[in-house]
Coordinates of C-alpha atoms in Angstrom, one line a residue:
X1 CA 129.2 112.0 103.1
X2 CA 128.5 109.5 100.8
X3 CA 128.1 111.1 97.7
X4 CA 131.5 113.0 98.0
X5 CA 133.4 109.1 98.8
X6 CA 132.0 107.9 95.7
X7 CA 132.5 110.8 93.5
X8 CA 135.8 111.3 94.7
X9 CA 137.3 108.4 95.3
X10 CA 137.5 106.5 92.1
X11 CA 140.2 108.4 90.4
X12 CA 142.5 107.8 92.7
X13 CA 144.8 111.4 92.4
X14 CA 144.9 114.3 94.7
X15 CA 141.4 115.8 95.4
X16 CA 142.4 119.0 93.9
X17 CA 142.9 117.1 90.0
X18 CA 139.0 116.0 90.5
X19 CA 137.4 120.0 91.2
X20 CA 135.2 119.3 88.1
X21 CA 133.7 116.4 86.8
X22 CA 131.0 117.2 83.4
X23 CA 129.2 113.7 82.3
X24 CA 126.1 113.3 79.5
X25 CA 125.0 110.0 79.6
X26 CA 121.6 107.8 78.0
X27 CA 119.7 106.4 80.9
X28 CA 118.3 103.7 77.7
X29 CA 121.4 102.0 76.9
X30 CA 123.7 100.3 79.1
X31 CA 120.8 98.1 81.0
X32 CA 122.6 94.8 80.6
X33 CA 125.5 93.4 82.9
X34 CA 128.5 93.9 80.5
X35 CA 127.4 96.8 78.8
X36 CA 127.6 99.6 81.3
X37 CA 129.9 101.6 79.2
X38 CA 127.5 102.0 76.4
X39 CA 125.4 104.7 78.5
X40 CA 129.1 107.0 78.6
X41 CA 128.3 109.5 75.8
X42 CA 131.4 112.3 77.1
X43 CA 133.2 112.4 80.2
X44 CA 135.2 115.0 81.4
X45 CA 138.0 115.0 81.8
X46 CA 138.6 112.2 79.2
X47 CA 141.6 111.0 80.9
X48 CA 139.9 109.8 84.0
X49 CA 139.5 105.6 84.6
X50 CA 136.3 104.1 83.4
X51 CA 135.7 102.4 86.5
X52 CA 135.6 106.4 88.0
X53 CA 133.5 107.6 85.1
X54 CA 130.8 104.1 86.1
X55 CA 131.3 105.0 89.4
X56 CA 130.0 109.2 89.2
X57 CA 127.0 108.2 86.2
X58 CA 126.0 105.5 88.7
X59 CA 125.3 107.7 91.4
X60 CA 124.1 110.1 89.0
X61 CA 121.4 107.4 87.5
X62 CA 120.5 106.5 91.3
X63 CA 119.7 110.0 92.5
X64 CA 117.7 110.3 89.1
X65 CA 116.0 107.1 89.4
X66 CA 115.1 108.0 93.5
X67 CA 114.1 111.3 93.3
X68 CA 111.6 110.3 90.5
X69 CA 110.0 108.2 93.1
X70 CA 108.3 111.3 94.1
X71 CA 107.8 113.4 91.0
X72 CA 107.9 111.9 87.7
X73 CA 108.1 114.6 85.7
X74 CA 110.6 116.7 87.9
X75 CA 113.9 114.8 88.7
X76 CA 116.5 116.4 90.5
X77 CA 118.2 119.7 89.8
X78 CA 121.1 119.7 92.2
X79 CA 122.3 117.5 95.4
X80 CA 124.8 119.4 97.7
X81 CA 127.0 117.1 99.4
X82 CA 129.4 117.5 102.1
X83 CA 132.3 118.1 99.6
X84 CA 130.8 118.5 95.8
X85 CA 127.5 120.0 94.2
X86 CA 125.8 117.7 92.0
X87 CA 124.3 119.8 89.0
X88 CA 121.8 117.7 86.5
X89 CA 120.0 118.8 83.7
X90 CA 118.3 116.6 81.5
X91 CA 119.0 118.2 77.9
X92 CA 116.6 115.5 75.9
X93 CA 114.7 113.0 77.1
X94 CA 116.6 110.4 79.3
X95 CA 119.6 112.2 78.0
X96 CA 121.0 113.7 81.1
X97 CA 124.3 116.2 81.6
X98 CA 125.5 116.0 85.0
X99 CA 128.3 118.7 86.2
X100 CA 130.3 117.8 89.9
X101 CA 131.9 120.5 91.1
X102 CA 133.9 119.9 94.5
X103 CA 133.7 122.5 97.1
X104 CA 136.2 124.6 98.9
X105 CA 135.9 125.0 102.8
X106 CA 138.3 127.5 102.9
X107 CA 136.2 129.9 101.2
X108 CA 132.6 131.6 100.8
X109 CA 130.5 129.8 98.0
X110 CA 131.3 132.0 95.0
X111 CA 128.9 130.4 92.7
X112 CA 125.0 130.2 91.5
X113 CA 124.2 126.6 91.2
X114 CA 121.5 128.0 88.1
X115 CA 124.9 129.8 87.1
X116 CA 126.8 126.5 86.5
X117 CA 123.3 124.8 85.5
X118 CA 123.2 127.6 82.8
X119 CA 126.8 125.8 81.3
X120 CA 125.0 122.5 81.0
X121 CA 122.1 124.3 78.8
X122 CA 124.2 126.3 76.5
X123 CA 126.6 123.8 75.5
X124 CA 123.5 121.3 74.6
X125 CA 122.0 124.5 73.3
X126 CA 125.1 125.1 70.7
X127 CA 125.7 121.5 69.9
X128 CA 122.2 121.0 68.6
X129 CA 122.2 124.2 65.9
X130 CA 125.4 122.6 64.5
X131 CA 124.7 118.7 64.9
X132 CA 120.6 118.6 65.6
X133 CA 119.3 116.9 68.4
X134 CA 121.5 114.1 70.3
X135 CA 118.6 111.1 70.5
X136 CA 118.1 111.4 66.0
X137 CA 121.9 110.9 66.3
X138 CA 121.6 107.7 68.6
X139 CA 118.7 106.4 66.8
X140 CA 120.3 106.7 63.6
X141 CA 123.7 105.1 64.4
X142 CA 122.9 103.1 67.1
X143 CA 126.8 102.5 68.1
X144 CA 127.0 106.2 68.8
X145 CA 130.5 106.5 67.7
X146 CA 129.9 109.7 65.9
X147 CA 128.2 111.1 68.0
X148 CA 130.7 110.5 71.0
X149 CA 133.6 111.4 69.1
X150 CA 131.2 114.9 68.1
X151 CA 130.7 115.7 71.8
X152 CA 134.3 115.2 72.6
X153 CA 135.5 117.8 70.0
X154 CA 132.7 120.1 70.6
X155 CA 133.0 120.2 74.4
X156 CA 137.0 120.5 74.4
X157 CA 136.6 123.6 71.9
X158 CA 133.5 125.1 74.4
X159 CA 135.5 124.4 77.7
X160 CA 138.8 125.9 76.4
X161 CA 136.6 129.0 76.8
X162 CA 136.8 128.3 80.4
X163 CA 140.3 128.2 80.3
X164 CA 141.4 132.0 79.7
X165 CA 139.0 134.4 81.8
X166 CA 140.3 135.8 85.4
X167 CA 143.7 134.7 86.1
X168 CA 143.8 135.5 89.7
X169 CA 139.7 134.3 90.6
X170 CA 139.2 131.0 92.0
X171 CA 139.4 128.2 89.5
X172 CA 139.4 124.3 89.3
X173 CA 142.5 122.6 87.5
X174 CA 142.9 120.6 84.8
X175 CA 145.8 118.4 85.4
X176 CA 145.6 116.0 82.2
X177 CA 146.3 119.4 80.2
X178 CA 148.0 121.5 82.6
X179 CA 145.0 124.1 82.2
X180 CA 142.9 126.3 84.5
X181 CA 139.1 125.4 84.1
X182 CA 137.1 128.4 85.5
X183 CA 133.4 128.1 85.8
X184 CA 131.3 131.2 86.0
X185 CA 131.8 132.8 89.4
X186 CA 130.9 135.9 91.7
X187 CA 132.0 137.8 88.9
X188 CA 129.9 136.9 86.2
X189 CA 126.7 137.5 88.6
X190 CA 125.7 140.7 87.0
X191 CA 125.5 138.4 83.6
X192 CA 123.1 136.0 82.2
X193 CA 123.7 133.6 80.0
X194 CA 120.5 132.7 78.0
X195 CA 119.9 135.9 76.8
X196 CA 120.4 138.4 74.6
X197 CA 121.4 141.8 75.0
X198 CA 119.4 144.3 72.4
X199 CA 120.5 147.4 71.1
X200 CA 117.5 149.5 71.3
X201 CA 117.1 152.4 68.1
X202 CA 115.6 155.1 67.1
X203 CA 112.1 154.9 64.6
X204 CA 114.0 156.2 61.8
X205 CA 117.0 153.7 62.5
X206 CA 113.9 151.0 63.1
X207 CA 112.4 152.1 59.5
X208 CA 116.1 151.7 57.5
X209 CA 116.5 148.8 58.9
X210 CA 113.0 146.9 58.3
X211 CA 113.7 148.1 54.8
X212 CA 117.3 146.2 55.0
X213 CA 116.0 142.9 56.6
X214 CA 113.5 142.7 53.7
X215 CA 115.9 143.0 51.0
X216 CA 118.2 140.6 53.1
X217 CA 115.9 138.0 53.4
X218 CA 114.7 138.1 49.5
X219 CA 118.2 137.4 48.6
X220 CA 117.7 133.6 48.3
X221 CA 114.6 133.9 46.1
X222 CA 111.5 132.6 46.9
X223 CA 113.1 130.5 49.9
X224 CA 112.0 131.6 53.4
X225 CA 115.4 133.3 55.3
X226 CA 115.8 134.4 58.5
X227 CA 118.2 136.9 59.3
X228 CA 120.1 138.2 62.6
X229 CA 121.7 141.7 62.9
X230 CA 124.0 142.7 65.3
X231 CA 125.8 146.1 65.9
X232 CA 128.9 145.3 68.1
X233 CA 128.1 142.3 70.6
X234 CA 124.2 143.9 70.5
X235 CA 121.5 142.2 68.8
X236 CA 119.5 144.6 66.5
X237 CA 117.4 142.6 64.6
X238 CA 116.4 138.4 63.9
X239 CA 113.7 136.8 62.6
X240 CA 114.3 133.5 64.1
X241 CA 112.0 132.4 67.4
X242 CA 113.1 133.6 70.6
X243 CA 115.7 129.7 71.5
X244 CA 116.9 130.2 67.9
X245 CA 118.0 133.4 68.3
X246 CA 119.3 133.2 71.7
X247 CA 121.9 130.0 70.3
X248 CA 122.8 132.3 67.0
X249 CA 123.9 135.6 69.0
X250 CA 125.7 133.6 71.5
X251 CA 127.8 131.9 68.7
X252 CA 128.2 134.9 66.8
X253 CA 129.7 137.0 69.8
X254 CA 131.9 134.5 70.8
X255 CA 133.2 133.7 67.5
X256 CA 131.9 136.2 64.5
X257 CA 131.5 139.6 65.5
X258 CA 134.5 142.1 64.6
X259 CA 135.7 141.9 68.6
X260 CA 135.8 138.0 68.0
X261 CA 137.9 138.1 64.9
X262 CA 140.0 141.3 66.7
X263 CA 140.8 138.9 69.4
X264 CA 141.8 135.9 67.5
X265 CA 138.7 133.5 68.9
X266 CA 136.9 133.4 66.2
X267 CA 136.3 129.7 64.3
X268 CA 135.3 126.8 62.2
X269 CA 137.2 124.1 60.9
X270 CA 137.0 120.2 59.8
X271 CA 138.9 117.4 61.5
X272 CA 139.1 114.1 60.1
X273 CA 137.3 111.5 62.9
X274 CA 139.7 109.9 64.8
X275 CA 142.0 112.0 64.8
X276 CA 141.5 113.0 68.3
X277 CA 143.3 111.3 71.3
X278 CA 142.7 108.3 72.3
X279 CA 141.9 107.6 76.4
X280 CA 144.3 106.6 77.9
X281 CA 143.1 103.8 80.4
X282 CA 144.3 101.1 82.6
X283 CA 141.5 98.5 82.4
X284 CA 141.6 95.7 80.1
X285 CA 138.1 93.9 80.3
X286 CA 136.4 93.3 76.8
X287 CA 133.6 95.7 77.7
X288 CA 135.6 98.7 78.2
X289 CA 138.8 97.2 75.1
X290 CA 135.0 97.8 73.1
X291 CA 134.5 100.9 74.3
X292 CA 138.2 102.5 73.7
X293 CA 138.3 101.4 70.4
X294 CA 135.4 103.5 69.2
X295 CA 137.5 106.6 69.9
X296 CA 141.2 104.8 68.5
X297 CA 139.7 102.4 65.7
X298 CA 139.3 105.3 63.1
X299 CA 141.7 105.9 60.7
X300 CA 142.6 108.7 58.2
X301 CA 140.9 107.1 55.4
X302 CA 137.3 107.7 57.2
X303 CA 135.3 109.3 55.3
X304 CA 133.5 111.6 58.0
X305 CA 134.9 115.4 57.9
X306 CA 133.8 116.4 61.9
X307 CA 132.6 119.7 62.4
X308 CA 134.3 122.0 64.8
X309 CA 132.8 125.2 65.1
X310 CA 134.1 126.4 68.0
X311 CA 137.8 125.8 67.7
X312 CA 139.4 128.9 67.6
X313 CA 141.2 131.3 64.7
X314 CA 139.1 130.2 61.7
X315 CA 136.4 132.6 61.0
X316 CA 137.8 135.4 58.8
X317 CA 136.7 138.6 56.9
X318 CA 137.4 138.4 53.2
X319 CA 137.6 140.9 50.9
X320 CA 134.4 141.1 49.7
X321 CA 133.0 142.0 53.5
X322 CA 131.7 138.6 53.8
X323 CA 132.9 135.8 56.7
X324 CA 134.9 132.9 55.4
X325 CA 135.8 129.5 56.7
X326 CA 137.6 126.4 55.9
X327 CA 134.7 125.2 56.2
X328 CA 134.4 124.5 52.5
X329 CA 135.8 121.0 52.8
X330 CA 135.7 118.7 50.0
X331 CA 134.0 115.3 50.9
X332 CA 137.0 112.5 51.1
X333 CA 135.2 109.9 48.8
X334 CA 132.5 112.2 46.8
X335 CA 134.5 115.9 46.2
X336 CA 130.8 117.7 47.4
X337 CA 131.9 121.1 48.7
X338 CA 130.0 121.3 52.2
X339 CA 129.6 125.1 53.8
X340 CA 128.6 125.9 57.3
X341 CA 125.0 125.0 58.3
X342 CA 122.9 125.4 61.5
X343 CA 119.8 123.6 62.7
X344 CA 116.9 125.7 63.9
X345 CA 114.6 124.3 66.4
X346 CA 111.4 125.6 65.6
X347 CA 111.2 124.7 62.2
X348 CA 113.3 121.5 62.4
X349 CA 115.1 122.3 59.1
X350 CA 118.7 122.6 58.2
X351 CA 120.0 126.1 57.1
X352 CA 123.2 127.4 55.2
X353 CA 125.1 129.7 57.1
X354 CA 126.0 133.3 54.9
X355 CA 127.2 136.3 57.5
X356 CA 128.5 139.4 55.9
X357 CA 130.2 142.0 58.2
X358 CA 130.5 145.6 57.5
X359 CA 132.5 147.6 60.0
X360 CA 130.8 146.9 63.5
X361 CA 127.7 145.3 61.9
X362 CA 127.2 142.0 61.5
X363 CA 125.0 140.0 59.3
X364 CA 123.9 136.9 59.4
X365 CA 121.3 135.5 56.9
X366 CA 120.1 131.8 57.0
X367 CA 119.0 130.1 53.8
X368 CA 117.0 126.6 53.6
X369 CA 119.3 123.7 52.5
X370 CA 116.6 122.5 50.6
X371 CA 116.0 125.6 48.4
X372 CA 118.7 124.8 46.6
X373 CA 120.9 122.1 44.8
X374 CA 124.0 122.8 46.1
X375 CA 125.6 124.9 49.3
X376 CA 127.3 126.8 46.1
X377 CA 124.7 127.8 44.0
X378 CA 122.6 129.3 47.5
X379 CA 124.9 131.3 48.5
X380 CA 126.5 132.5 45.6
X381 CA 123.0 133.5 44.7
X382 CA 122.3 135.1 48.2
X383 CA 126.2 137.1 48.5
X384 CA 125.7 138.2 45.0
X385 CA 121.7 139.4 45.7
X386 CA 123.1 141.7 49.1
X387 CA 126.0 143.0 47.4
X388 CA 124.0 144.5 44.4
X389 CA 120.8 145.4 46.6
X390 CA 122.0 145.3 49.9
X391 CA 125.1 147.1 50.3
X392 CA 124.1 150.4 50.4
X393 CA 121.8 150.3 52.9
X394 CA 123.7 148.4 55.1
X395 CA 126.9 150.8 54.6
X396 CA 124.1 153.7 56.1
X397 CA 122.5 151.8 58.6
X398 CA 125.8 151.2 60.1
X399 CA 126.7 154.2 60.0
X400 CA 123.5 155.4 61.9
X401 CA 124.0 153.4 64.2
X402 CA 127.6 154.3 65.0
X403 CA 126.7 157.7 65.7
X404 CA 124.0 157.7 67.6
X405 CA 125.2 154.2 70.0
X406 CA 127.6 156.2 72.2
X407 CA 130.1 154.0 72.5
X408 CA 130.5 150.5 74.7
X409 CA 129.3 152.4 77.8
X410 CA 125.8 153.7 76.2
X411 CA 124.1 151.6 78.8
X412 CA 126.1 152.4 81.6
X413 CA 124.5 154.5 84.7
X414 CA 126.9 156.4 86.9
X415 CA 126.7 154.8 90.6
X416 CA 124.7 151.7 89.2
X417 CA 125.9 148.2 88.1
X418 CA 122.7 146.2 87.2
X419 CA 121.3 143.4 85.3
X420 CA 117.7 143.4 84.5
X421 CA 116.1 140.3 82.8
X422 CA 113.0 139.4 80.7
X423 CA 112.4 135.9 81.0
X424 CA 110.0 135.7 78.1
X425 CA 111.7 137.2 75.9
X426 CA 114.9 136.1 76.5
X427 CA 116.6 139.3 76.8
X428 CA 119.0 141.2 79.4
X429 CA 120.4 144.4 79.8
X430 CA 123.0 145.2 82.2
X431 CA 126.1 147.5 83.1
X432 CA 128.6 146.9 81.2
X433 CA 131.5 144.6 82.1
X434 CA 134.5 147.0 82.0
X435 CA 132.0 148.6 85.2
X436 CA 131.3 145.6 86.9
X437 CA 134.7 145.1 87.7
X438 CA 134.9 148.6 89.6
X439 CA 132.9 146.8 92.3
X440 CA 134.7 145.4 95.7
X441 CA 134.8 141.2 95.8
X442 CA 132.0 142.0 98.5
X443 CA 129.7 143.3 96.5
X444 CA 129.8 140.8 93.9
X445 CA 130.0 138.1 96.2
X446 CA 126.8 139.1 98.8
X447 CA 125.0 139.8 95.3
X448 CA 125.5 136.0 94.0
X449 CA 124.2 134.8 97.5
X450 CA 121.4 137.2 96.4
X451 CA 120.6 135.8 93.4
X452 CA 120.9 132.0 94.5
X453 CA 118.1 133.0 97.0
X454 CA 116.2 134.5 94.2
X455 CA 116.4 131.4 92.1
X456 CA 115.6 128.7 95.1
X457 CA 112.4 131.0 95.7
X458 CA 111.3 131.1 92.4
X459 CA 111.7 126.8 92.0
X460 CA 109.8 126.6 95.0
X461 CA 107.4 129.2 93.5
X462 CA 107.0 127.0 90.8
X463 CA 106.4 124.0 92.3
X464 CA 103.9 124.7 94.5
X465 CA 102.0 126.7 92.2
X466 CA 102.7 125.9 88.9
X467 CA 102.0 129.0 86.4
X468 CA 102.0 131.1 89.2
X469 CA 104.7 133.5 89.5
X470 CA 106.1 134.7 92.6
X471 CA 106.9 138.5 93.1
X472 CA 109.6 139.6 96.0
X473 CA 111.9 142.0 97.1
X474 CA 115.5 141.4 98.8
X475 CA 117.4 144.4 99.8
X476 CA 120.8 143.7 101.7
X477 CA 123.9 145.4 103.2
X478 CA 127.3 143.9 102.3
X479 CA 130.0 143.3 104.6
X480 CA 131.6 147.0 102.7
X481 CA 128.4 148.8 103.4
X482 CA 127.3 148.1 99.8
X483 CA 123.6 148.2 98.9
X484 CA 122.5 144.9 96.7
X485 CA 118.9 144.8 95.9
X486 CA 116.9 142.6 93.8
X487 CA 113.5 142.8 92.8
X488 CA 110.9 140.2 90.9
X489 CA 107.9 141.3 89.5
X490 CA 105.1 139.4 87.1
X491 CA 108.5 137.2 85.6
X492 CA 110.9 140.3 85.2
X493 CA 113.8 140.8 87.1
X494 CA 116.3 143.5 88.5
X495 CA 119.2 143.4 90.2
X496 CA 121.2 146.5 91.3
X497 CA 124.5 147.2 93.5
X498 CA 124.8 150.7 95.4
X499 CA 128.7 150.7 96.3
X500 CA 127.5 154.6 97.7
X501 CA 124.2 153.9 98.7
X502 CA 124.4 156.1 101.8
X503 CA 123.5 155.1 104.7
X504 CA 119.8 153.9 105.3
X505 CA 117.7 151.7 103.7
X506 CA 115.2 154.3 102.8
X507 CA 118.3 155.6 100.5
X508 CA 118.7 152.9 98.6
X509 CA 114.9 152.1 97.8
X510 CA 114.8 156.3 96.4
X511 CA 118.3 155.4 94.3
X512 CA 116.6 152.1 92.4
X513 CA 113.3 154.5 91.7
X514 CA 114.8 157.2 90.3
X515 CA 117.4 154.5 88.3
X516 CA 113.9 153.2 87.1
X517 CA 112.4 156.6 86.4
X518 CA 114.9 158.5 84.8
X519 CA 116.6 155.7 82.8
X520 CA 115.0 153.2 81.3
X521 CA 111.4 154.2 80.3
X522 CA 112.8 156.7 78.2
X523 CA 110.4 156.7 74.7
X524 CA 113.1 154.4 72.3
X525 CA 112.8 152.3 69.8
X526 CA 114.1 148.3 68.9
X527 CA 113.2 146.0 66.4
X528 CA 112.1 142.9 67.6
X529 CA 111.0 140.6 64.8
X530 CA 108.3 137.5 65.0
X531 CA 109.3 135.2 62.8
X532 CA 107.5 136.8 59.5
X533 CA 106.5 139.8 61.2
X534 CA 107.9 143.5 62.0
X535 CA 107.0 144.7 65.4
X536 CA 108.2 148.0 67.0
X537 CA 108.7 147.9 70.2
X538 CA 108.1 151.5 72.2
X539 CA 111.4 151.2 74.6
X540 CA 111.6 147.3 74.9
X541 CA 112.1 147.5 79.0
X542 CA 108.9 150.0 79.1
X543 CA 106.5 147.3 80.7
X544 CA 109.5 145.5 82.5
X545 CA 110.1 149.0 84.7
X546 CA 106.8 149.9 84.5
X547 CA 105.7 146.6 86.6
X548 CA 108.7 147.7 89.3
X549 CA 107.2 151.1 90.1

């Protein structure tokens, strides 16, 4: 009981303006009496009174600081109140991202706690490729106000994502800008975010296209690239380790790939800092006078040009096949053309950004900041080198590819929706979505009780027998007679719905062998790259199957 008072009583509005509450916060700063505001590095929704942001990252710091009375290195993952869910997740070191999400009596619980968790991670996740890690960024301007003023603009361009999914689904509001905020529900339980979804290819589609990813990845020179290949929202091909790769595709489909650009969600632009809102507060102590001013006290003559790379309607195809952006801003004081870059985690370096897009298959091909003098000269270099050497082969690898996919529904099994996961590897396949939404709210709905079972076994799994990983089998009827099964086994992971799974158990259990069987240890071929190496895969989910019968 007390949690919910605290959390929701400091704004002082209707319960119903205070559904959500996201916070990332710096257990280091903030220590001394006076200075409590210095530990607020976003707060959402922006709007809200300090003394209501203090009064959800204090009991946020508490639980943190309590529960790591009994494990050190394992604070808390989630506190369920009597009327909100406490997510954490502590992104770096003592750099913690806390999501409340208030609760609705009047209905079932229609989402995963790891689902909402899984928010936390890939926002973090897509902030570091385009700004590096947060703590580097604290350390280095101690004030933080760039950095604050970076998280605001990158979270409000990642949560208006949240803004435009199921119209008619349950969904928190925004008040301060008359928006719907919808967090991953039922619906999205036969997705996972935090992986990738491969297209799997023949071995003399596998062959073209080693040949391609070498010529791609010479086109800067001596310089080490690292390429990623998709063929619709399907990865194909990356060099890049397993995190890198899962940040890239998940930018790219929501922003790059031809269905991004079709649907007018594609981006990258510059804003001047400052130039965002100020808070609009009713305090007026010194501490927190400070503490607005670092988001009001910038004026169009700073000389910082923020990144934005997921603000919407600025990625474009040019002419030439390649993906353009305004990104090309000219430095205020110095005139130094600056073009998109990324930071990888693995090998700590910066990278130019070059993606090249030919009919449904996109290109993406990273080159080292520091091979080169300039952003210009690079990537001149690099678009002029795939042009001349590349184009062909990319013009018939595509084409390959489009005739031998089978459309958006290649994947899909008649009388199956399922999602099967590869933890270690980071990669998914499932049915696809225009499928999933042929299934009854029931089915959906007893599934994600399913799979938040799954995931409170395996975190117990894990902590009492760490390295150990625990195998299990849940099979269920839904209210509507569905089927919904789910099966772990040595770290992989398969979840089904039968919607006309007859009517015995013993029914069901034949239906998810012969799904197994018949359609996914057929003899195909992917390209899965390790960093500098080619490796072909015979039928990447060969093993994962294999291990379920």
């Amino acid at each position: 009981m007390g949690l919910s008072t605290a959390v929701a009583g400091g704004g002082g509005g209707a319960a119903s303006s205070e559904a959500v509450r996201i916070c990332v916060f710096d257990l280091r700063r903030g220590q001394q009496e006076g200075q409590e505001l210095d530990k607020i590095l976003y707060f959402y929704p922006p709007g809200l009174a300090f003394s209501s942001q203090l009064s959800v990252i204090g009991l946020s710091e508490g639980l943190i600081t309590f529960t790591r009375i009994f494990s050190h290195n394992a604070a808390c993952e989630v506190i369920e109140a009597e009327r909100h869910s406490h997510i954490f997740y502590e992104a770096e070191p003592d750099i913690w991202m806390v999501m409340v999400v208030e609760k609705n009596k009047e209905l079932e619980p229609i989402w995963r706690i790891e689902a909402l968790r899984s928010v936390l991670k890939e926002v973090h996740s897509l902030f570091m490729m385009f700004h590096g890690p947060i703590r580097p960024m604290l350390d280095k301007e101690p004030s933080g106000e760039l950095l604050r003023t970076n998280l605001t603009t990158f979270f409000t361009d990642y949560l208006s994502e949240y803004q435009k999914r199921y119209p008619l689904d349950f969904c928190c509001w925004d008040f301060s800008a008359g928006k719907k905020l919808q967090l991953p529900s039922f619906r999205d339980t036969l997705q996972e975010k935090g992986s990738v979804q491969m297209l799997t290819v023949g071995r003399e589609a596998a062959i073209e296209l080693q040949s391609l990813v070498r010529v791609l990845e010479s086109s800067a020179g001596n310089a080490q690239c690292h390429s990623l290949v998709l063929f619709h929202d399907l990865l194909v091909s990356t060099s890049l380790s397993p995190e890198d790769a899962v940040n890239l595709y998940t930018y790219a489909v929501l922003r790059m790939t031809p269905h991004a650009l079709s649907s007018g969600t594609s981006s990258w632009s510059y804003l001047r800092k400052g130039s965002t809102a100020a808070q609009t507060t009713t305090s007026v102590s010194a501490s927190e006078q400070l503490y607005a001013s670092r988001d009001t006290s910038q004026t169009e003559d700073s000389k910082y040009l923020l990144p934005r790379p997921l603000k919407q309607s600025k990625w474009s195809k040019g002419k030439d096949g390649f993906l353009v952006t305004n990104a090309a801003a000219a430095d205020v004081q110095n005139s130094i053309s600056h073009a998109p870059t990324v930071w990888l985690q693995q090998s700590e370096e910066r990278m130019y950004l070059c993606a090249y897009q030919h009919k449904y298959l996109t290109i993406i091909v990273l080159i080292p900041v520091a091979s080169s003098n300039s952003a210009e000269q690079g990537i001149s270099i690099a678009k002029q080198q795939i042009l001349e050497n590349a184009s062909l082969k990319i013009s018939k690898f595509e084409e390959r590819l489009s005739k031998g996919l089978g459309g958006e529904n290649a994947y899909h099994v008649a009388g199956y929706r399922y999602l099967l996961l590869d933890g270690d590897r980071s990669v998914s396949r499932a049915s696809p979505p225009i499928k999933v939404t042929t299934l009854a709210k029931e089915s959906l709905v007893a599934m994600c009780k399913v799979r938040e079972e799954v995931n409170l076994e395996k975190s117990r799994a894990k902590w009492d027998d760490e390295g150990h990983e625990k195998d299990l089998e849940v099979c269920i009827r839904a209210k509507n007679n569905a089927w919904v099964i789910a099966r772990v086994t040595r770290g992989k992971e398969l979840y089904m719905v039968l919607e006309k799974g007859g009517e015995t158990l013993l029914y069901a259990s034949d239906a998810m062998e012969k799904f197994s069987n018949r359609t996914l240890t057929d003899k195909v071929h992917c390209c899965w790259r390790d960093y500098r190496k080619y490796i072909s895969v015979r039928s990447l989910y060969n093993d994962t199957i294999a291990s379920f019968i």
